[in-house]
Amino acid sequence: MFNTLKKRIKNEKGLSLVELLAVIVILAIVAAIAIPAIGSIIENSRVKALKADAATIISAANIYYTDGKTDEFKLGEAGATGATYVDLSSTPSVTVTKDGKLSGTLSKSNITLTFTSATIDDIEIESPEETDTVKKSTDNTTDDNTKETK
């Protein structure tokens, strides 16, 4: 039995160089397709997270005004009036008017969203696309490119 097993092992051959190169080429093609797609997914999720933060800020401002406050709801400035109403991981520089319009900027990693009198309906949280009141800019300092998307 051991002799038969030894004969089988001796007769086994490894991969040829051509087969190995074919596998490497296939893996390189799959990686070339997958890496940009994953990068796009990550960027879209960051944009959606910033938009969700903006909606949270507008909701906090609604509570602020419901509590009878009359000063403009501000975050990220020296006279921030809404700091106790919302707790975010980043410190945005935004203001919200009494009628629920958000103005200012929110940033996460290399993505910055600029809001101009945006309401919750204008923000379109589920869409990573820009609107008239929400502009996205991307700063790729690690890639030595700076691009602005419109």
JSON list of C-alpha atoms in Angstrom, two decimals:
[
{"chain": "A", "resi": 1, "resn": "MET", "atom": "CA", "xyz": [0.00, 0.00, 0.00]},
{"chain": "A", "resi": 2, "resn": "PHE", "atom": "CA", "xyz": [2.81, 2.42, 0.88]},
{"chain": "A", "resi": 3, "resn": "ASN", "atom": "CA", "xyz": [4.63, 1.50, -2.32]},
{"chain": "A", "resi": 4, "resn": "THR", "atom": "CA", "xyz": [1.56, 2.39, -4.39]},
{"chain": "A", "resi": 5, "resn": "LEU", "atom": "CA", "xyz": [1.24, 5.72, -2.59]},
{"chain": "A", "resi": 6, "resn": "LYS", "atom": "CA", "xyz": [4.92, 6.50, -3.17]},
{"chain": "A", "resi": 7, "resn": "LYS", "atom": "CA", "xyz": [4.55, 5.74, -6.89]},
{"chain": "A", "resi": 8, "resn": "ARG", "atom": "CA", "xyz": [1.55, 8.10, -7.15]},
{"chain": "A", "resi": 9, "resn": "ILE", "atom": "CA", "xyz": [3.41, 10.89, -5.41]},
{"chain": "A", "resi": 10, "resn": "LYS", "atom": "CA", "xyz": [6.41, 10.40, -7.72]},
{"chain": "A", "resi": 11, "resn": "ASN", "atom": "CA", "xyz": [4.17, 10.63, -10.79]},
{"chain": "A", "resi": 12, "resn": "GLU", "atom": "CA", "xyz": [2.48, 13.88, -9.62]},
{"chain": "A", "resi": 13, "resn": "LYS", "atom": "CA", "xyz": [3.69, 16.89, -11.53]},
{"chain": "A", "resi": 14, "resn": "GLY", "atom": "CA", "xyz": [3.44, 20.55, -10.46]},
{"chain": "A", "resi": 15, "resn": "LEU", "atom": "CA", "xyz": [1.99, 23.45, -12.40]},
{"chain": "A", "resi": 16, "resn": "SER", "atom": "CA", "xyz": [3.75, 24.45, -15.57]},
{"chain": "A", "resi": 17, "resn": "LEU", "atom": "CA", "xyz": [5.02, 27.98, -15.96]},
{"chain": "A", "resi": 18, "resn": "VAL", "atom": "CA", "xyz": [2.33, 28.73, -18.58]},
{"chain": "A", "resi": 19, "resn": "GLU", "atom": "CA", "xyz": [-0.45, 27.61, -16.23]},
{"chain": "A", "resi": 20, "resn": "LEU", "atom": "CA", "xyz": [0.97, 29.69, -13.39]},
{"chain": "A", "resi": 21, "resn": "LEU", "atom": "CA", "xyz": [1.23, 32.78, -15.64]},
{"chain": "A", "resi": 22, "resn": "ALA", "atom": "CA", "xyz": [-2.36, 32.29, -16.82]},
{"chain": "A", "resi": 23, "resn": "VAL", "atom": "CA", "xyz": [-3.60, 32.25, -13.22]},
{"chain": "A", "resi": 24, "resn": "ILE", "atom": "CA", "xyz": [-1.60, 35.39, -12.39]},
{"chain": "A", "resi": 25, "resn": "VAL", "atom": "CA", "xyz": [-2.98, 37.23, -15.45]},
{"chain": "A", "resi": 26, "resn": "ILE", "atom": "CA", "xyz": [-6.55, 36.29, -14.54]},
{"chain": "A", "resi": 27, "resn": "LEU", "atom": "CA", "xyz": [-6.05, 37.51, -10.95]},
{"chain": "A", "resi": 28, "resn": "ALA", "atom": "CA", "xyz": [-4.57, 40.79, -12.23]},
{"chain": "A", "resi": 29, "resn": "ILE", "atom": "CA", "xyz": [-7.57, 41.38, -14.49]},
{"chain": "A", "resi": 30, "resn": "VAL", "atom": "CA", "xyz": [-10.01, 40.72, -11.65]},
{"chain": "A", "resi": 31, "resn": "ALA", "atom": "CA", "xyz": [-8.06, 43.08, -9.36]},
{"chain": "A", "resi": 32, "resn": "ALA", "atom": "CA", "xyz": [-8.00, 45.80, -12.04]},
{"chain": "A", "resi": 33, "resn": "ILE", "atom": "CA", "xyz": [-11.78, 45.64, -12.26]},
{"chain": "A", "resi": 34, "resn": "ALA", "atom": "CA", "xyz": [-12.54, 45.27, -8.55]},
{"chain": "A", "resi": 35, "resn": "ILE", "atom": "CA", "xyz": [-10.27, 47.92, -6.98]},
{"chain": "A", "resi": 36, "resn": "PRO", "atom": "CA", "xyz": [-11.84, 50.99, -8.69]},
{"chain": "A", "resi": 37, "resn": "ALA", "atom": "CA", "xyz": [-15.33, 49.64, -7.99]},
{"chain": "A", "resi": 38, "resn": "ILE", "atom": "CA", "xyz": [-14.53, 49.26, -4.29]},
{"chain": "A", "resi": 39, "resn": "GLY", "atom": "CA", "xyz": [-13.06, 52.79, -4.19]},
{"chain": "A", "resi": 40, "resn": "SER", "atom": "CA", "xyz": [-16.27, 54.17, -5.67]},
{"chain": "A", "resi": 41, "resn": "ILE", "atom": "CA", "xyz": [-18.37, 52.32, -3.11]},
{"chain": "A", "resi": 42, "resn": "ILE", "atom": "CA", "xyz": [-16.29, 53.73, -0.26]},
{"chain": "A", "resi": 43, "resn": "GLU", "atom": "CA", "xyz": [-16.56, 57.31, -1.58]},
{"chain": "A", "resi": 44, "resn": "ASN", "atom": "CA", "xyz": [-20.33, 56.99, -2.05]},
{"chain": "A", "resi": 45, "resn": "SER", "atom": "CA", "xyz": [-20.73, 55.68, 1.50]},
{"chain": "A", "resi": 46, "resn": "ARG", "atom": "CA", "xyz": [-18.76, 58.66, 2.88]},
{"chain": "A", "resi": 47, "resn": "VAL", "atom": "CA", "xyz": [-20.97, 61.09, 0.96]},
{"chain": "A", "resi": 48, "resn": "LYS", "atom": "CA", "xyz": [-24.11, 59.36, 2.24]},
{"chain": "A", "resi": 49, "resn": "ALA", "atom": "CA", "xyz": [-22.73, 59.46, 5.80]},
{"chain": "A", "resi": 50, "resn": "LEU", "atom": "CA", "xyz": [-22.15, 63.22, 5.51]},
{"chain": "A", "resi": 51, "resn": "LYS", "atom": "CA", "xyz": [-25.67, 63.70, 4.18]},
{"chain": "A", "resi": 52, "resn": "ALA", "atom": "CA", "xyz": [-27.05, 61.65, 7.09]},
{"chain": "A", "resi": 53, "resn": "ASP", "atom": "CA", "xyz": [-25.07, 63.87, 9.49]},
{"chain": "A", "resi": 54, "resn": "ALA", "atom": "CA", "xyz": [-26.62, 66.92, 7.81]},
{"chain": "A", "resi": 55, "resn": "ALA", "atom": "CA", "xyz": [-30.11, 65.48, 8.31]},
{"chain": "A", "resi": 56, "resn": "THR", "atom": "CA", "xyz": [-29.26, 64.79, 11.96]},
{"chain": "A", "resi": 57, "resn": "ILE", "atom": "CA", "xyz": [-28.12, 68.39, 12.38]},
{"chain": "A", "resi": 58, "resn": "ILE", "atom": "CA", "xyz": [-31.38, 69.68, 10.88]},
{"chain": "A", "resi": 59, "resn": "SER", "atom": "CA", "xyz": [-33.36, 67.42, 13.24]},
{"chain": "A", "resi": 60, "resn": "ALA", "atom": "CA", "xyz": [-31.33, 68.68, 16.21]},
{"chain": "A", "resi": 61, "resn": "ALA", "atom": "CA", "xyz": [-32.01, 72.26, 15.09]},
{"chain": "A", "resi": 62, "resn": "ASN", "atom": "CA", "xyz": [-35.74, 71.50, 15.00]},
{"chain": "A", "resi": 63, "resn": "ILE", "atom": "CA", "xyz": [-35.55, 70.33, 18.62]},
{"chain": "A", "resi": 64, "resn": "TYR", "atom": "CA", "xyz": [-33.48, 73.42, 19.48]},
{"chain": "A", "resi": 65, "resn": "TYR", "atom": "CA", "xyz": [-36.14, 75.74, 18.06]},
{"chain": "A", "resi": 66, "resn": "THR", "atom": "CA", "xyz": [-38.95, 73.66, 19.61]},
{"chain": "A", "resi": 67, "resn": "ASP", "atom": "CA", "xyz": [-37.34, 74.26, 23.00]},
{"chain": "A", "resi": 68, "resn": "GLY", "atom": "CA", "xyz": [-38.07, 77.95, 22.48]},
{"chain": "A", "resi": 69, "resn": "LYS", "atom": "CA", "xyz": [-34.60, 79.11, 21.47]},
{"chain": "A", "resi": 70, "resn": "THR", "atom": "CA", "xyz": [-34.53, 82.12, 19.17]},
{"chain": "A", "resi": 71, "resn": "ASP", "atom": "CA", "xyz": [-30.81, 82.40, 18.34]},
{"chain": "A", "resi": 72, "resn": "GLU", "atom": "CA", "xyz": [-29.65, 80.85, 15.07]},
{"chain": "A", "resi": 73, "resn": "PHE", "atom": "CA", "xyz": [-28.57, 77.20, 15.48]},
{"chain": "A", "resi": 74, "resn": "LYS", "atom": "CA", "xyz": [-24.78, 77.05, 14.92]},
{"chain": "A", "resi": 75, "resn": "LEU", "atom": "CA", "xyz": [-22.16, 74.34, 15.16]},
{"chain": "A", "resi": 76, "resn": "GLY", "atom": "CA", "xyz": [-18.37, 74.52, 14.91]},
{"chain": "A", "resi": 77, "resn": "GLU", "atom": "CA", "xyz": [-18.02, 78.21, 15.66]},
{"chain": "A", "resi": 78, "resn": "ALA", "atom": "CA", "xyz": [-16.96, 80.07, 18.79]},
{"chain": "A", "resi": 79, "resn": "GLY", "atom": "CA", "xyz": [-20.57, 80.90, 19.64]},
{"chain": "A", "resi": 80, "resn": "ALA", "atom": "CA", "xyz": [-21.97, 77.45, 18.84]},
{"chain": "A", "resi": 81, "resn": "THR", "atom": "CA", "xyz": [-25.52, 77.43, 20.15]},
{"chain": "A", "resi": 82, "resn": "GLY", "atom": "CA", "xyz": [-26.44, 73.87, 19.20]},
{"chain": "A", "resi": 83, "resn": "ALA", "atom": "CA", "xyz": [-23.50, 71.91, 20.60]},
{"chain": "A", "resi": 84, "resn": "THR", "atom": "CA", "xyz": [-25.63, 70.30, 23.31]},
{"chain": "A", "resi": 85, "resn": "TYR", "atom": "CA", "xyz": [-28.28, 69.17, 20.81]},
{"chain": "A", "resi": 86, "resn": "VAL", "atom": "CA", "xyz": [-26.11, 67.06, 18.53]},
{"chain": "A", "resi": 87, "resn": "ASP", "atom": "CA", "xyz": [-22.96, 64.98, 19.05]},
{"chain": "A", "resi": 88, "resn": "LEU", "atom": "CA", "xyz": [-21.05, 64.13, 15.89]},
{"chain": "A", "resi": 89, "resn": "SER", "atom": "CA", "xyz": [-17.60, 62.59, 15.47]},
{"chain": "A", "resi": 90, "resn": "SER", "atom": "CA", "xyz": [-16.51, 65.56, 13.37]},
{"chain": "A", "resi": 91, "resn": "THR", "atom": "CA", "xyz": [-16.97, 69.24, 14.09]},
{"chain": "A", "resi": 92, "resn": "PRO", "atom": "CA", "xyz": [-18.95, 70.75, 11.24]},
{"chain": "A", "resi": 93, "resn": "SER", "atom": "CA", "xyz": [-19.15, 74.44, 10.52]},
{"chain": "A", "resi": 94, "resn": "VAL", "atom": "CA", "xyz": [-22.86, 74.89, 9.82]},
{"chain": "A", "resi": 95, "resn": "THR", "atom": "CA", "xyz": [-25.88, 77.00, 10.68]},
{"chain": "A", "resi": 96, "resn": "VAL", "atom": "CA", "xyz": [-29.55, 76.07, 10.50]},
{"chain": "A", "resi": 97, "resn": "THR", "atom": "CA", "xyz": [-32.27, 78.67, 10.21]},
{"chain": "A", "resi": 98, "resn": "LYS", "atom": "CA", "xyz": [-35.62, 78.43, 11.95]},
{"chain": "A", "resi": 99, "resn": "ASP", "atom": "CA", "xyz": [-37.27, 77.22, 8.75]},
{"chain": "A", "resi": 100, "resn": "GLY", "atom": "CA", "xyz": [-34.83, 74.24, 8.60]},
{"chain": "A", "resi": 101, "resn": "LYS", "atom": "CA", "xyz": [-32.35, 75.41, 5.99]},
{"chain": "A", "resi": 102, "resn": "LEU", "atom": "CA", "xyz": [-28.78, 74.19, 6.51]},
{"chain": "A", "resi": 103, "resn": "SER", "atom": "CA", "xyz": [-25.78, 76.20, 5.30]},
{"chain": "A", "resi": 104, "resn": "GLY", "atom": "CA", "xyz": [-22.10, 75.38, 5.77]},
{"chain": "A", "resi": 105, "resn": "THR", "atom": "CA", "xyz": [-19.65, 72.55, 5.19]},
{"chain": "A", "resi": 106, "resn": "LEU", "atom": "CA", "xyz": [-19.25, 68.98, 6.44]},
{"chain": "A", "resi": 107, "resn": "SER", "atom": "CA", "xyz": [-16.06, 66.95, 5.85]},
{"chain": "A", "resi": 108, "resn": "LYS", "atom": "CA", "xyz": [-15.11, 63.30, 6.22]},
{"chain": "A", "resi": 109, "resn": "SER", "atom": "CA", "xyz": [-11.71, 61.97, 5.15]},
{"chain": "A", "resi": 110, "resn": "ASN", "atom": "CA", "xyz": [-11.04, 63.62, 1.78]},
{"chain": "A", "resi": 111, "resn": "ILE", "atom": "CA", "xyz": [-14.65, 64.54, 0.94]},
{"chain": "A", "resi": 112, "resn": "THR", "atom": "CA", "xyz": [-16.28, 67.89, 1.68]},
{"chain": "A", "resi": 113, "resn": "LEU", "atom": "CA", "xyz": [-19.95, 68.69, 1.16]},
{"chain": "A", "resi": 114, "resn": "THR", "atom": "CA", "xyz": [-21.01, 72.33, 0.97]},
{"chain": "A", "resi": 115, "resn": "PHE", "atom": "CA", "xyz": [-24.65, 73.05, 1.80]},
{"chain": "A", "resi": 116, "resn": "THR", "atom": "CA", "xyz": [-26.40, 76.23, 0.67]},
{"chain": "A", "resi": 117, "resn": "SER", "atom": "CA", "xyz": [-29.85, 76.68, 2.25]},
{"chain": "A", "resi": 118, "resn": "ALA", "atom": "CA", "xyz": [-30.48, 72.93, 2.00]},
{"chain": "A", "resi": 119, "resn": "THR", "atom": "CA", "xyz": [-33.56, 71.35, 3.53]},
{"chain": "A", "resi": 120, "resn": "ILE", "atom": "CA", "xyz": [-33.89, 67.64, 4.34]},
{"chain": "A", "resi": 121, "resn": "ASP", "atom": "CA", "xyz": [-35.72, 67.14, 1.02]},
{"chain": "A", "resi": 122, "resn": "ASP", "atom": "CA", "xyz": [-32.90, 68.89, -0.88]},
{"chain": "A", "resi": 123, "resn": "ILE", "atom": "CA", "xyz": [-30.20, 66.69, 0.67]},
{"chain": "A", "resi": 124, "resn": "GLU", "atom": "CA", "xyz": [-31.42, 63.37, -0.83]},
{"chain": "A", "resi": 125, "resn": "ILE", "atom": "CA", "xyz": [-29.64, 61.18, 1.71]},
{"chain": "A", "resi": 126, "resn": "GLU", "atom": "CA", "xyz": [-29.84, 57.94, -0.27]},
{"chain": "A", "resi": 127, "resn": "SER", "atom": "CA", "xyz": [-28.20, 59.46, -3.35]},
{"chain": "A", "resi": 128, "resn": "PRO", "atom": "CA", "xyz": [-24.45, 60.20, -3.47]},
{"chain": "A", "resi": 129, "resn": "GLU", "atom": "CA", "xyz": [-25.08, 62.71, -6.28]},
{"chain": "A", "resi": 130, "resn": "GLU", "atom": "CA", "xyz": [-24.90, 66.48, -5.96]},
{"chain": "A", "resi": 131, "resn": "THR", "atom": "CA", "xyz": [-27.93, 68.76, -5.98]},
{"chain": "A", "resi": 132, "resn": "ASP", "atom": "CA", "xyz": [-28.30, 72.51, -6.46]},
{"chain": "A", "resi": 133, "resn": "THR", "atom": "CA", "xyz": [-27.95, 73.06, -2.72]},
{"chain": "A", "resi": 134, "resn": "VAL", "atom": "CA", "xyz": [-25.39, 70.32, -1.98]},
{"chain": "A", "resi": 135, "resn": "LYS", "atom": "CA", "xyz": [-21.99, 70.47, -3.69]},
{"chain": "A", "resi": 136, "resn": "LYS", "atom": "CA", "xyz": [-19.27, 67.84, -3.31]},
{"chain": "A", "resi": 137, "resn": "SER", "atom": "CA", "xyz": [-15.56, 68.41, -3.56]},
{"chain": "A", "resi": 138, "resn": "THR", "atom": "CA", "xyz": [-12.92, 65.71, -3.27]},
{"chain": "A", "resi": 139, "resn": "ASP", "atom": "CA", "xyz": [-9.36, 66.36, -2.19]},
{"chain": "A", "resi": 140, "resn": "ASN", "atom": "CA", "xyz": [-7.01, 63.51, -3.17]},
{"chain": "A", "resi": 141, "resn": "THR", "atom": "CA", "xyz": [-3.85, 64.83, -1.58]},
{"chain": "A", "resi": 142, "resn": "THR", "atom": "CA", "xyz": [-2.32, 61.36, -1.45]},
{"chain": "A", "resi": 143, "resn": "ASP", "atom": "CA", "xyz": [-2.70, 60.92, -5.23]},
{"chain": "A", "resi": 144, "resn": "ASP", "atom": "CA", "xyz": [-1.38, 64.42, -6.06]},
{"chain": "A", "resi": 145, "resn": "ASN", "atom": "CA", "xyz": [-4.68, 65.19, -7.82]},
{"chain": "A", "resi": 146, "resn": "THR", "atom": "CA", "xyz": [-7.27, 67.62, -6.65]},
{"chain": "A", "resi": 147, "resn": "LYS", "atom": "CA", "xyz": [-10.57, 67.32, -8.40]},
{"chain": "A", "resi": 148, "resn": "GLU", "atom": "CA", "xyz": [-13.79, 69.19, -7.96]},
{"chain": "A", "resi": 149, "resn": "THR", "atom": "CA", "xyz": [-16.96, 67.45, -9.05]},
{"chain": "A", "resi": 150, "resn": "LYS", "atom": "CA", "xyz": [-19.91, 69.39, -10.33]}
]
